[in-house]
Tab-separated table of C-alpha atoms in Angstrom:
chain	number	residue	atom	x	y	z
A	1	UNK	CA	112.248	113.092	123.535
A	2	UNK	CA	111.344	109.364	124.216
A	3	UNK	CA	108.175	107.508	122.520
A	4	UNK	CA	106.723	104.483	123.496
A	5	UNK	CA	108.172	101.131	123.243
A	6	UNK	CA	105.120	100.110	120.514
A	7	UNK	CA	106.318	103.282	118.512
A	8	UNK	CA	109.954	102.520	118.999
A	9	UNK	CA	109.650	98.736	117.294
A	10	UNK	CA	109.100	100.610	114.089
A	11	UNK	CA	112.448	102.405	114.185
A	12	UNK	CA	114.787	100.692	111.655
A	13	UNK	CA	117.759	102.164	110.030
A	14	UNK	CA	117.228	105.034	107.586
A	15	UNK	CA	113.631	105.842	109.425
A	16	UNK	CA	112.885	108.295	111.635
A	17	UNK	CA	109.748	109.002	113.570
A	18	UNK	CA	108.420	112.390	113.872
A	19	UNK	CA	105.393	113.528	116.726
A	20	UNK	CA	103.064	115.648	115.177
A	21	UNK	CA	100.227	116.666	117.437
A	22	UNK	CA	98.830	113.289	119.305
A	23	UNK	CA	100.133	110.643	116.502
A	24	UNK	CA	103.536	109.296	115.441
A	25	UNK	CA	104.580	109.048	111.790
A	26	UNK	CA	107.612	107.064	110.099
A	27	UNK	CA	109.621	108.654	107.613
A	28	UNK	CA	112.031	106.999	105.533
A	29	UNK	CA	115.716	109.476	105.542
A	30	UNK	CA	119.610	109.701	104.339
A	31	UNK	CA	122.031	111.884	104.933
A	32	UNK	CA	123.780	113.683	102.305
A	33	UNK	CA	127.230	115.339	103.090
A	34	UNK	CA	126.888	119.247	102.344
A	35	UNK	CA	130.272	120.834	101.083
A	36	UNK	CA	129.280	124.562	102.014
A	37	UNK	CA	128.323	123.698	105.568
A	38	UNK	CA	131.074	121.033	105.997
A	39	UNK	CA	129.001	118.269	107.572
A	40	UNK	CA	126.186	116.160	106.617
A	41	UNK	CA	122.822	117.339	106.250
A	42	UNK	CA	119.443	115.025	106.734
A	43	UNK	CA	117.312	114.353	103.470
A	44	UNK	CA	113.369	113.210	104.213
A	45	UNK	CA	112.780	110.891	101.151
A	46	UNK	CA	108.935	109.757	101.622
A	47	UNK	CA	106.408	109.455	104.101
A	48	UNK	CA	106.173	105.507	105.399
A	49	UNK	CA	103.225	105.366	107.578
A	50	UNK	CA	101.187	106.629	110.806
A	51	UNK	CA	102.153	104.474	113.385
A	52	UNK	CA	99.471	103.494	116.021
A	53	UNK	CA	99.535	100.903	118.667
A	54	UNK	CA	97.549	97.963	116.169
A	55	UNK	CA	100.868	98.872	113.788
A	56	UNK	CA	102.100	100.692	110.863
A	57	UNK	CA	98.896	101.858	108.492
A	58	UNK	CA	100.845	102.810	105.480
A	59	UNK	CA	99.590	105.946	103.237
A	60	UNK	CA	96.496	106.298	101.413
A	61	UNK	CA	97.809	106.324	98.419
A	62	UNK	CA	99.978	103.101	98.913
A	63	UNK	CA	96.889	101.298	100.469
A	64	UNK	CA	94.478	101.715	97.093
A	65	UNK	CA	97.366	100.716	94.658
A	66	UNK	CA	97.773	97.452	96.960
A	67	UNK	CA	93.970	96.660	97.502
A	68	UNK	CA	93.782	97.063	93.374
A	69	UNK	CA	96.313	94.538	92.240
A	70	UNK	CA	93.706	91.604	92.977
A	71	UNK	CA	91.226	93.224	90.240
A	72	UNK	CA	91.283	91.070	86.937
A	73	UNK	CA	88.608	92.103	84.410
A	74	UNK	CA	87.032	88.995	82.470
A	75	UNK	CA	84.677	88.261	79.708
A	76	UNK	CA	82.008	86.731	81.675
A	77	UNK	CA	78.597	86.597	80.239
A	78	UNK	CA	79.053	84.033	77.005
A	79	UNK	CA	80.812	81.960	79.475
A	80	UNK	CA	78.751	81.665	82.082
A	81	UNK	CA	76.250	80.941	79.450
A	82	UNK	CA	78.069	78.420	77.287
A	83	UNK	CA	79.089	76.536	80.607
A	84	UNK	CA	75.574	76.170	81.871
A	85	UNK	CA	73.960	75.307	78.367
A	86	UNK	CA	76.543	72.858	77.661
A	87	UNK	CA	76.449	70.802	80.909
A	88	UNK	CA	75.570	67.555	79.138
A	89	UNK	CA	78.483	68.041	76.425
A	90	UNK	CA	80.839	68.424	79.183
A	91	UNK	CA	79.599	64.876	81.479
A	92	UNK	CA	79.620	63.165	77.562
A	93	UNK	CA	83.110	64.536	76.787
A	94	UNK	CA	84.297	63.508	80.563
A	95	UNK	CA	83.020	60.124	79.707
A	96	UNK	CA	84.798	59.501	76.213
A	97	UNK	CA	87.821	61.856	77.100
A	98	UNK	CA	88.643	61.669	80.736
A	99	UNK	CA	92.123	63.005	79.675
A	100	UNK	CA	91.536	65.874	77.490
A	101	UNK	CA	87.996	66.501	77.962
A	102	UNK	CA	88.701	69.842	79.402
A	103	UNK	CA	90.945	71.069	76.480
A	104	UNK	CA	88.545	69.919	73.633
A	105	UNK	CA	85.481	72.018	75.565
A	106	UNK	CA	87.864	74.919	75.897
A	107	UNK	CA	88.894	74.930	72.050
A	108	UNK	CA	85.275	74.237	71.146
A	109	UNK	CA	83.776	77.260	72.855
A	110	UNK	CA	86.749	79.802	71.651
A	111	UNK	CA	86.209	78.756	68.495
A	112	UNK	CA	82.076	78.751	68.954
A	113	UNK	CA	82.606	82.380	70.488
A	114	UNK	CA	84.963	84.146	68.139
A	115	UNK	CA	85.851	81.340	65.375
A	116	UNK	CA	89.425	81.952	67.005
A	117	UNK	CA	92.137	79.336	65.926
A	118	UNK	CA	94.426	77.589	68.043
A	119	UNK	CA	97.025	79.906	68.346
A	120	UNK	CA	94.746	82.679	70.020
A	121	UNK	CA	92.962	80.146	72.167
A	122	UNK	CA	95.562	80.974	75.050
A	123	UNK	CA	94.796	84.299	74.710
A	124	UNK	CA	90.954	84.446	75.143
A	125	UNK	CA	91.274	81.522	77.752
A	126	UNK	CA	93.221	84.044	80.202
A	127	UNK	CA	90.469	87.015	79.664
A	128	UNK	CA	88.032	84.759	80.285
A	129	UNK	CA	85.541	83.426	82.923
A	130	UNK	CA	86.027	80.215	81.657
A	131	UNK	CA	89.726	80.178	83.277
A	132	UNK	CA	87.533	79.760	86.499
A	133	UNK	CA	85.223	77.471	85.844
A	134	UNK	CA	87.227	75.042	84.147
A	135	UNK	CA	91.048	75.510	85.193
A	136	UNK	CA	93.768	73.676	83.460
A	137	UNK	CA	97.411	72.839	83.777
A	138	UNK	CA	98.213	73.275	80.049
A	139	UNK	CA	96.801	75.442	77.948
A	140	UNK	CA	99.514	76.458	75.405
A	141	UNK	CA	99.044	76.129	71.722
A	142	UNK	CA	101.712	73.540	71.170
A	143	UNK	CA	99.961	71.914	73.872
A	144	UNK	CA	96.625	71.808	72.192
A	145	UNK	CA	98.029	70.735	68.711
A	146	UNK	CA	99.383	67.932	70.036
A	147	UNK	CA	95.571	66.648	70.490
A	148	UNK	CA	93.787	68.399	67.380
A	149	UNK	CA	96.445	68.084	64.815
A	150	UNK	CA	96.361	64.488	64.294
């Protein structure tokens, strides 16, 4: 049985491609040898994909874990807030700190939010909305002592 050349381009080794009805599927196989029988004997290990003529659409199941790794959940409502309310601290602090402006407004709402110390201030920076707003290169506590610890 022969399938079309845009079916064909998805035949690699250890696939095989199976008509079922109107639509072509890929399936990834072995071989296994069987002692009883005294040759080898095919193994289907998982189902790869329907194959159509835009491509490969791979299996439901394979598509939601894929479209979910993008999802982060982040504390967003104090700051959202904290960023818009504090708009003029931030333009004062870029003024007098052009440097570290951005760590010293981080630290500051952490420790306004949760009175968390410095060690933990990684921490809630990376579960928060903050980490959008204001990115920054360095965030570590070692980092940040450097600056407060004077």
């Amino acid at each position: 049985m022969t399938h079309p050349d845009w079916v064909l381009k998805h035949k690699t080794k250890g696939t095989e491609i199976r008509k079922l009805g109107k639509y072509y599927y890929l399936y990834k196989i072995r071989s296994e040898y069987d002692k009883e029988k005294k040759r080898a004997k095919k193994i289907t290990e998982k189902f790869l994909g329907k194959i159509t003529e835009e491509g490969l659409i791979k299996p439901k199941h394979q598509r939601t874990v894929e479209s979910r790794k993008n999802i982060s959940v982040k504390e967003f409502g104090a700051s959202r807030f904290i960023a818009n309310e504090s708009k003029d601290i931030i333009q004062n602090l870029k003024e007098v700190f052009p440097d570290i402006w951005k760590e010293i407004f981080t630290f500051a709402a952490f420790r306004f939010f949760s009175s968390s110390p410095l060690k933990n201030v990684q921490n809630h920076y990376q579960s928060s909305y903050l980490s959008d707003i204001i990115p920054m290169q360095k965030y570590l506590p070692r980092h940040l002592a450097t600056y407060f610890t004077r």
